[in-house]
PDB file of C-alpha atoms and ligand atoms in Angstrom:
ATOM      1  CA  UNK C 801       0.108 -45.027 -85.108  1.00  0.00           C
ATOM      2  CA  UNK C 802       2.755 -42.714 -83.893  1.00  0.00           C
ATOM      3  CA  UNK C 803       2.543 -42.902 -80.141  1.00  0.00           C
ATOM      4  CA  UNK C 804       4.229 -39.623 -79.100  1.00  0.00           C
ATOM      5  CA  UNK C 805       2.540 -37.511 -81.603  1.00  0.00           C
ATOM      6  CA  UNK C 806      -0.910 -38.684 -80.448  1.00  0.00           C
ATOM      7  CA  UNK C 807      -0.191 -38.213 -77.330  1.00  0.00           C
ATOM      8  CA  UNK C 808       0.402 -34.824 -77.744  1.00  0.00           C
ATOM      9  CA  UNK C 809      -2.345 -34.246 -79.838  1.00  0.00           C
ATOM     10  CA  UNK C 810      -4.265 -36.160 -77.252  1.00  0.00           C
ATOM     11  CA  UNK C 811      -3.665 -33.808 -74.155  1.00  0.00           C
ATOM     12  CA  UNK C 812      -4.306 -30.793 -76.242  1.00  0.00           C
ATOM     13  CA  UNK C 813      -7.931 -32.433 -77.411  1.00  0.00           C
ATOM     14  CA  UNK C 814     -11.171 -32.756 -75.812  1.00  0.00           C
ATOM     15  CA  UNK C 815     -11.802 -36.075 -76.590  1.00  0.00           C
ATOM     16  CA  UNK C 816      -9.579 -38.702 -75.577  1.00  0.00           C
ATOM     17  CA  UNK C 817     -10.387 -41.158 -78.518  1.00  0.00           C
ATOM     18  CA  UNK C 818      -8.123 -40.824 -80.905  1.00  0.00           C
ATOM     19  CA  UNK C 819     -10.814 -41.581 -83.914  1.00  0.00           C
ATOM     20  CA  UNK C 820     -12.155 -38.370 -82.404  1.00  0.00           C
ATOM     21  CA  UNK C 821      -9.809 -36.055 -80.637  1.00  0.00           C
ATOM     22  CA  UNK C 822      -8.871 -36.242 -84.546  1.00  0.00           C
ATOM     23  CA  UNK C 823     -11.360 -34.779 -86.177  1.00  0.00           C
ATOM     24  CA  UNK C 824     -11.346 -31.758 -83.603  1.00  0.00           C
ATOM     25  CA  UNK C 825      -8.276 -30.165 -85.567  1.00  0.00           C
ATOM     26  CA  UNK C 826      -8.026 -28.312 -88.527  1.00  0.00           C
ATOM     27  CA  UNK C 827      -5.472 -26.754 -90.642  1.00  0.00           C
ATOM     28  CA  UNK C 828      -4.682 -22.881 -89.711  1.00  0.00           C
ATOM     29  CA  UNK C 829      -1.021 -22.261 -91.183  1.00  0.00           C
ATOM     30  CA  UNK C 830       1.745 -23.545 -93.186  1.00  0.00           C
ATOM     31  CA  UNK C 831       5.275 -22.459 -92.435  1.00  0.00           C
ATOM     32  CA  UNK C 832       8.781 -23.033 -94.187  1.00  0.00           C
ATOM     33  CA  UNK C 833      11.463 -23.419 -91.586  1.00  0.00           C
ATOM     34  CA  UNK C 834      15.261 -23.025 -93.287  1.00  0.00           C
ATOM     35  CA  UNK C 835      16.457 -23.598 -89.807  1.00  0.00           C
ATOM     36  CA  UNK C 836      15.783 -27.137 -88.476  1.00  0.00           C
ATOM     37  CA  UNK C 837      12.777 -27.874 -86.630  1.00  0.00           C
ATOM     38  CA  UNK C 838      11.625 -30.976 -84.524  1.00  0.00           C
ATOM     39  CA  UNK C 839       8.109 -32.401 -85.406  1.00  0.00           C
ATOM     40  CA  UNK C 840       5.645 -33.200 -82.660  1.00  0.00           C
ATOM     41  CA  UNK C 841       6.383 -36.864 -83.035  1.00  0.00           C
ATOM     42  CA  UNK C 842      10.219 -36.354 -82.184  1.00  0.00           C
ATOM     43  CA  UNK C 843      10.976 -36.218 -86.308  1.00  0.00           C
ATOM     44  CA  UNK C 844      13.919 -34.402 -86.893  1.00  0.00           C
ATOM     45  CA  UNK C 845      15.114 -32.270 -89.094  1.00  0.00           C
ATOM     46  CA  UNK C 846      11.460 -31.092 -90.418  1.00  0.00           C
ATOM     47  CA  UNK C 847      10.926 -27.793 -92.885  1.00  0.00           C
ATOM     48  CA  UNK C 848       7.680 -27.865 -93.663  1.00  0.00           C
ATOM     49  CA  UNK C 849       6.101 -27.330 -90.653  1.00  0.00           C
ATOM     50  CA  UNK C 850       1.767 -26.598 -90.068  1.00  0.00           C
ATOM     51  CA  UNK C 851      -0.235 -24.938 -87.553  1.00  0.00           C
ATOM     52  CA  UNK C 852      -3.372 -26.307 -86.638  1.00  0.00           C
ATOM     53  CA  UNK C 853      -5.942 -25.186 -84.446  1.00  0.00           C
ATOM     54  CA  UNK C 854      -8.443 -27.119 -81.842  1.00  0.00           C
ATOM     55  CA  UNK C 855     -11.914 -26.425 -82.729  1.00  0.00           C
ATOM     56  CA  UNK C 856     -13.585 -26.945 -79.746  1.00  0.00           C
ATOM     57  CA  UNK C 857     -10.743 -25.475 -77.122  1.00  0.00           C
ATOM     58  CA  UNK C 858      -8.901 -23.353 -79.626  1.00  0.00           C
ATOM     59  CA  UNK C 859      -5.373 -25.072 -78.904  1.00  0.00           C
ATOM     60  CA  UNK C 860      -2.540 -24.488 -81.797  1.00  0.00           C
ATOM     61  CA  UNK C 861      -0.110 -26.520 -82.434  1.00  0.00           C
ATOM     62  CA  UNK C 862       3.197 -27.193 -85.068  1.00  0.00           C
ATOM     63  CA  UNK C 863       3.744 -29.869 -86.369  1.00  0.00           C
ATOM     64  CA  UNK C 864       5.782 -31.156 -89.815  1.00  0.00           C
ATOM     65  CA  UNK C 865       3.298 -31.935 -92.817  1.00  0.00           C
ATOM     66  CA  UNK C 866       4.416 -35.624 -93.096  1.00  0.00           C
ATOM     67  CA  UNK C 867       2.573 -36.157 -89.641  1.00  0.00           C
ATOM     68  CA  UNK C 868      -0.610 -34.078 -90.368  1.00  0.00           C
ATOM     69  CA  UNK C 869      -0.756 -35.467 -93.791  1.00  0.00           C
ATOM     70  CA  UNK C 870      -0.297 -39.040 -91.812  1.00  0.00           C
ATOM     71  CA  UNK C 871      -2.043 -39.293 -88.642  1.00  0.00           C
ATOM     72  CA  UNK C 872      -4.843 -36.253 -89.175  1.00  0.00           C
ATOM     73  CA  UNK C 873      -5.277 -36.590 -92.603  1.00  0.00           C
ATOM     74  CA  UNK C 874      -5.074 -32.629 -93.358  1.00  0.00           C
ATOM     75  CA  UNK C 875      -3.422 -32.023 -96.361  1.00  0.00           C
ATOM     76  CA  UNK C 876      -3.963 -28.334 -97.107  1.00  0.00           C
ATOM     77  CA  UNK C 877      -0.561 -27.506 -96.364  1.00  0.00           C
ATOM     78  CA  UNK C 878       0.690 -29.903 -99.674  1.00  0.00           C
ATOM     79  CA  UNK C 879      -0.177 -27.010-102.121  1.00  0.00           C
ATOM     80  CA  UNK C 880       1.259 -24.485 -99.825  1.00  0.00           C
ATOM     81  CA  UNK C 881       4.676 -25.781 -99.849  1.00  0.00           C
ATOM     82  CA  UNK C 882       4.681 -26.538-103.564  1.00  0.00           C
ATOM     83  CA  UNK C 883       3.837 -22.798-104.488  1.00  0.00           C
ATOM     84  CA  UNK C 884       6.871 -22.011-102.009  1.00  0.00           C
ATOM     85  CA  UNK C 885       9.055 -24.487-103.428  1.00  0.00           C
ATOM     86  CA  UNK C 886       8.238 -23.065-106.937  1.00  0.00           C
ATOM     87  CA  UNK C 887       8.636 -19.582-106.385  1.00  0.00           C
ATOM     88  CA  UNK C 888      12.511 -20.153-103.948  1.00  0.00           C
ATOM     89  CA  UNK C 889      13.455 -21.541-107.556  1.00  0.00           C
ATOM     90  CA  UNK C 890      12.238 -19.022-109.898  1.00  0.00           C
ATOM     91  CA  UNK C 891      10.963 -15.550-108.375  1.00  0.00           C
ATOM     92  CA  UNK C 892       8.926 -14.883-111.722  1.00  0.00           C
ATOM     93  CA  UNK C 893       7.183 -18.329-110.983  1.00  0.00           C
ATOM     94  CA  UNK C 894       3.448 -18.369-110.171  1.00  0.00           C
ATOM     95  CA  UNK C 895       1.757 -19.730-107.400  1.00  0.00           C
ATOM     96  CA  UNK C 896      -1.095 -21.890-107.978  1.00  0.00           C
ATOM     97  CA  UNK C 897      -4.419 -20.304-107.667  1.00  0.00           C
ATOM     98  CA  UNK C 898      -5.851 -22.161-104.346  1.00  0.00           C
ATOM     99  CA  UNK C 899      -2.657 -20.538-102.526  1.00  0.00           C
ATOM    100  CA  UNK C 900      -3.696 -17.211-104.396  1.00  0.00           C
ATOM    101  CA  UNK C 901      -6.712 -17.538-102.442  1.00  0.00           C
ATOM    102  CA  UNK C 902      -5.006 -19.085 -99.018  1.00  0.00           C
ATOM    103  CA  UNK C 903      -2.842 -15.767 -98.928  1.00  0.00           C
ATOM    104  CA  UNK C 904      -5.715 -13.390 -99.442  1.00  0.00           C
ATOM    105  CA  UNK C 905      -7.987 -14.896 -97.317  1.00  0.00           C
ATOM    106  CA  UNK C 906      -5.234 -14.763 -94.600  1.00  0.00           C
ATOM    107  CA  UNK C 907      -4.619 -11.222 -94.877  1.00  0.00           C
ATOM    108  CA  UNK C 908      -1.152 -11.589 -96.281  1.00  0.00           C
ATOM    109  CA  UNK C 909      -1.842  -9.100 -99.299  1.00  0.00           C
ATOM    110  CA  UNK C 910      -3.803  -6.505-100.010  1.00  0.00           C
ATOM    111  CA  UNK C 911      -6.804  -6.347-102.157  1.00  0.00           C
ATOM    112  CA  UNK C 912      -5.294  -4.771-104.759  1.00  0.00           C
ATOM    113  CA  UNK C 913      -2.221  -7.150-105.054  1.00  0.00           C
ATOM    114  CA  UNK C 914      -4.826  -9.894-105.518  1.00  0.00           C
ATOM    115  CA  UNK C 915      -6.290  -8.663-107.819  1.00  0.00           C
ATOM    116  CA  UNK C 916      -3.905  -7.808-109.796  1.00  0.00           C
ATOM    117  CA  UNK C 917      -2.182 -11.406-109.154  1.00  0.00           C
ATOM    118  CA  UNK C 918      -5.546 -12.582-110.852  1.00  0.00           C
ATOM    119  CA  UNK C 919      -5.634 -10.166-113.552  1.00  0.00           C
ATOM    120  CA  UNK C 920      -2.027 -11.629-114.837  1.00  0.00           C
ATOM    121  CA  UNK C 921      -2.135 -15.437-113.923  1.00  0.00           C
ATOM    122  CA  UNK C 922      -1.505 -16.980-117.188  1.00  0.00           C
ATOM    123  CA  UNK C 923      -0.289 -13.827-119.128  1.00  0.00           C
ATOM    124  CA  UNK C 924       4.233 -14.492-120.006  1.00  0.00           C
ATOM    125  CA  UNK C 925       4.215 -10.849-121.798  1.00  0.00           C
ATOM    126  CA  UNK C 926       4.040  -7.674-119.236  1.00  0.00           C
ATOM    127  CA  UNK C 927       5.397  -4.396-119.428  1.00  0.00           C
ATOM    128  CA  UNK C 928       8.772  -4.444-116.688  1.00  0.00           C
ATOM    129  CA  UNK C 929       6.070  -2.687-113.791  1.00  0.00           C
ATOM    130  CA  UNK C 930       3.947  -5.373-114.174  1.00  0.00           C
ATOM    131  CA  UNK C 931       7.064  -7.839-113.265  1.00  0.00           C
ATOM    132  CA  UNK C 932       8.194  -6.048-111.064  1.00  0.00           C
ATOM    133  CA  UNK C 933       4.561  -6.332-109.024  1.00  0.00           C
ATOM    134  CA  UNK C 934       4.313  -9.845-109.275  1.00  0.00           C
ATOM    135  CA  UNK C 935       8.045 -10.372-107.672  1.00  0.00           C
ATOM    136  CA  UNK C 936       6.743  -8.150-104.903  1.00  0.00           C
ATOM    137  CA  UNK C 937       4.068  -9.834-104.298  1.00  0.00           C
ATOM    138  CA  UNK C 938       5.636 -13.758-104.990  1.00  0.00           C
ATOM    139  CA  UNK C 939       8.294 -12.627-101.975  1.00  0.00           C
ATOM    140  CA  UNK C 940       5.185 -11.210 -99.952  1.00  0.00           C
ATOM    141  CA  UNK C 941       4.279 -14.879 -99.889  1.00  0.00           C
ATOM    142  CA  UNK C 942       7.790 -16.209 -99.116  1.00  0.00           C
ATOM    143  CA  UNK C 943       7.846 -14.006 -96.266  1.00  0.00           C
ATOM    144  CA  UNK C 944       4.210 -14.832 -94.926  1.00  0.00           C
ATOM    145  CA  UNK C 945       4.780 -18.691 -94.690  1.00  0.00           C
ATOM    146  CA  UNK C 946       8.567 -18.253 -93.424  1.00  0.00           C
ATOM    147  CA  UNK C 947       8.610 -19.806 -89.983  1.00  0.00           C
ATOM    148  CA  UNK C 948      11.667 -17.746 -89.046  1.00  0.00           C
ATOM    149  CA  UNK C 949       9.397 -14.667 -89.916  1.00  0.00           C
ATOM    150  CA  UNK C 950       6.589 -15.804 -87.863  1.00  0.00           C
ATOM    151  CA  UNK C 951       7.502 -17.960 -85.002  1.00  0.00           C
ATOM    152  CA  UNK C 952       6.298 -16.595 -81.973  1.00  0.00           C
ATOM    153  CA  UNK C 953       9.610 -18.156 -80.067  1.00  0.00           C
ATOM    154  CA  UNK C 954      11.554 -16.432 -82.852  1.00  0.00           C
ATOM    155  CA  UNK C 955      10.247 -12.724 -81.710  1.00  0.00           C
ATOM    156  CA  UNK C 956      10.006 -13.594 -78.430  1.00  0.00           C
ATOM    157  CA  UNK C 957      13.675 -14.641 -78.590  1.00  0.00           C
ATOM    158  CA  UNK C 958      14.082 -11.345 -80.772  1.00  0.00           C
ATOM    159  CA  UNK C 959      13.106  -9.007 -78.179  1.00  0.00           C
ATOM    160  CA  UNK C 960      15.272 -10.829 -75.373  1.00  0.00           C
ATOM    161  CA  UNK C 961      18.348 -10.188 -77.536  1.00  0.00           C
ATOM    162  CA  UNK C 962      17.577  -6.775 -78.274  1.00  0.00           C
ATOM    163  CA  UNK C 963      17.155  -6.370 -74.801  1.00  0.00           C
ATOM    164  CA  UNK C 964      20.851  -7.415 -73.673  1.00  0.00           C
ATOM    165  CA  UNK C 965      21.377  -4.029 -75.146  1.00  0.00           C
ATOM    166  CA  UNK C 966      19.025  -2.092 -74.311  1.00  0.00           C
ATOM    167  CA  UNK C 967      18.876  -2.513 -70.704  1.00  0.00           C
ATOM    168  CA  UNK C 968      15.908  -0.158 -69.166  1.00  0.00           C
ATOM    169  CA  UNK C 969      14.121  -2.154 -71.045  1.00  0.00           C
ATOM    170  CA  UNK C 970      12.008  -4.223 -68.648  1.00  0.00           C
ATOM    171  CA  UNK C 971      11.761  -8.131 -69.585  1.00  0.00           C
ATOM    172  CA  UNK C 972       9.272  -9.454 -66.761  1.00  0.00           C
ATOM    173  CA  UNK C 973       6.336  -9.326 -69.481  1.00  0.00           C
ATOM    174  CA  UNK C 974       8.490 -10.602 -72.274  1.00  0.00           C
ATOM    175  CA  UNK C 975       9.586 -13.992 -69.765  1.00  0.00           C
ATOM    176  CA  UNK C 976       5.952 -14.701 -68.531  1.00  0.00           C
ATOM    177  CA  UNK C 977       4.884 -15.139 -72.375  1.00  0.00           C
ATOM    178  CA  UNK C 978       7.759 -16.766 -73.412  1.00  0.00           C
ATOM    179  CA  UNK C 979       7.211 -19.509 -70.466  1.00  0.00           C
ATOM    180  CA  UNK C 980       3.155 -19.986 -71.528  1.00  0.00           C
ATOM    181  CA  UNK C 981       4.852 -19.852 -75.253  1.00  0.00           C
ATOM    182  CA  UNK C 982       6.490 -23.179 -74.108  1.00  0.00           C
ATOM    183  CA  UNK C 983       3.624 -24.453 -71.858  1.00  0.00           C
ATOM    184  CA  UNK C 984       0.994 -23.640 -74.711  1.00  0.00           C
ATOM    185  CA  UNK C 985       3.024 -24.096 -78.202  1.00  0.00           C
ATOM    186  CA  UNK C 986       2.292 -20.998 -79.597  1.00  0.00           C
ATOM    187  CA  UNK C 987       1.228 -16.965 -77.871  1.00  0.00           C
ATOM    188  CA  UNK C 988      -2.538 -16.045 -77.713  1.00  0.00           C
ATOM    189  CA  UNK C 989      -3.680 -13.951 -80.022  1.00  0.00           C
ATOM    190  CA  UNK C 990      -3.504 -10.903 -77.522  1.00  0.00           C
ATOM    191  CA  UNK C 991      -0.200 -12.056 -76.326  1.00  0.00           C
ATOM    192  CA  UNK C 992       1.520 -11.659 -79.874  1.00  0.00           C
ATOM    193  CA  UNK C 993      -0.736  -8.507 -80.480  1.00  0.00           C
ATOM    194  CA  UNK C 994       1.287  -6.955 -77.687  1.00  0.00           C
ATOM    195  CA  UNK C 995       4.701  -8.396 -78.328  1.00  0.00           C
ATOM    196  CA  UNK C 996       4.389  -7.197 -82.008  1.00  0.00           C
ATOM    197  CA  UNK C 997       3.221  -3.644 -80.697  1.00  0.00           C
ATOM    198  CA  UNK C 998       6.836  -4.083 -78.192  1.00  0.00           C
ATOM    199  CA  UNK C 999       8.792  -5.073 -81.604  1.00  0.00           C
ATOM    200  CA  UNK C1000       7.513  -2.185 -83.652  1.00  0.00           C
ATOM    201  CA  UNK C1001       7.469   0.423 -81.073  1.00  0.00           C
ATOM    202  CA  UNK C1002      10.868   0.125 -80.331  1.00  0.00           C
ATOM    203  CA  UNK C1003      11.639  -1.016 -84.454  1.00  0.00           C
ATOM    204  CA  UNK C1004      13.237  -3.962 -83.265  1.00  0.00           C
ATOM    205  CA  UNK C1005      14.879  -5.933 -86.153  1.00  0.00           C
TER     206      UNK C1005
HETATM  207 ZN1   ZN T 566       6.025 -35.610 -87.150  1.00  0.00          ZN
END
């Protein structure tokens, strides 16, 4: 057993049995990191990198899909990072049809696009629009399980530096949920609701 990762795990559980402080956790998110990340358990360099959520306190946590697959035994992030894989080699590539449904369910494309993505899984002969749909919506995926897209200490950190230029802008809200970012892992929900409202009110890019 990896001592430092269930530790971790540990203090963010109810339970302090491991056999059960296990079972509280389940898979929320899986994330591609191009920059290096370090894994709960002090692994370094990870990429593929899941969230997973507390059921019974609602903690969230990363942590690098070796260790989930390993010490949690979730492994709903595998298929995840094999559609990505497949589709950062070939952009016409498909992804398989459990991600399909792990995208949509997510709210990472519309209903239309999944339908359509339905209505042409198997088919190899489409008119150029129809191509040109299924790219758009293939890179819609890249960029919904691209950590650098969606880290919350990546905005946060995003704001700060726009900031250094745009100085009546006032930080003191931006630092107080960038030091519970580091106590808690990850923003509340209503914490990132308002720094995304900061980021697109003042189209920060
Ligand atoms: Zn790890």
């Amino acid at each position: 057993m990896h001592y430092k990762l269930t530790e971790e795990i540990l203090n963010l559980s109810e339970s302090k049995e491991w056999d059960f402080a296990k079972l509280e956790w389940s898979f929320e998110f899986a994330y591609y990191a191009e920059e290096l990340q370090k894994c709960l358990c002090g692994h370094y360099p990870i990429k593929n990198i899941c969230v997973i959520k507390n059921r019974r306190n609602s903690s969230v946590t990363e942590v690098g899909n070796c260790c989930i697959n390993k010490f949690l035994g979730i492994d709903e992030g595998n298929k995840i990072f094999i559609s990505i894989k497949k589709l950062k080699d070939s952009e016409t590539a498909s992804m398989s049809s459990e991600v399909i449904e792990y995208i949509y369910k997510k709210k990472g494309i519309s209903d239309f696009e999944y339908n359509f993505y339905k209505s042409i899984y198997r088919k190899r002969i489409m008119s150029d629009k129809q191509w040109d749909i299924k790219k758009r919506i293939n890179q819609k995926f890249l960029n919904f399980t691209s950590y650098e897209t969606n880290s919350h200490f990546n905005k946060i950190n995003l704001v700060l530096k726009w900031a250094q230029t745009n100085i009546t802008f006032n930080t003191d809200f931006v630092q107080s949920i960038k030091k519970s970012c580091q106590k808690n892992g990850r923003l509340t929900e209503k914490q990132l609701e308002s720094l995304n409202k900061i980021i697109s009110a003042f189209k920060i890019q």
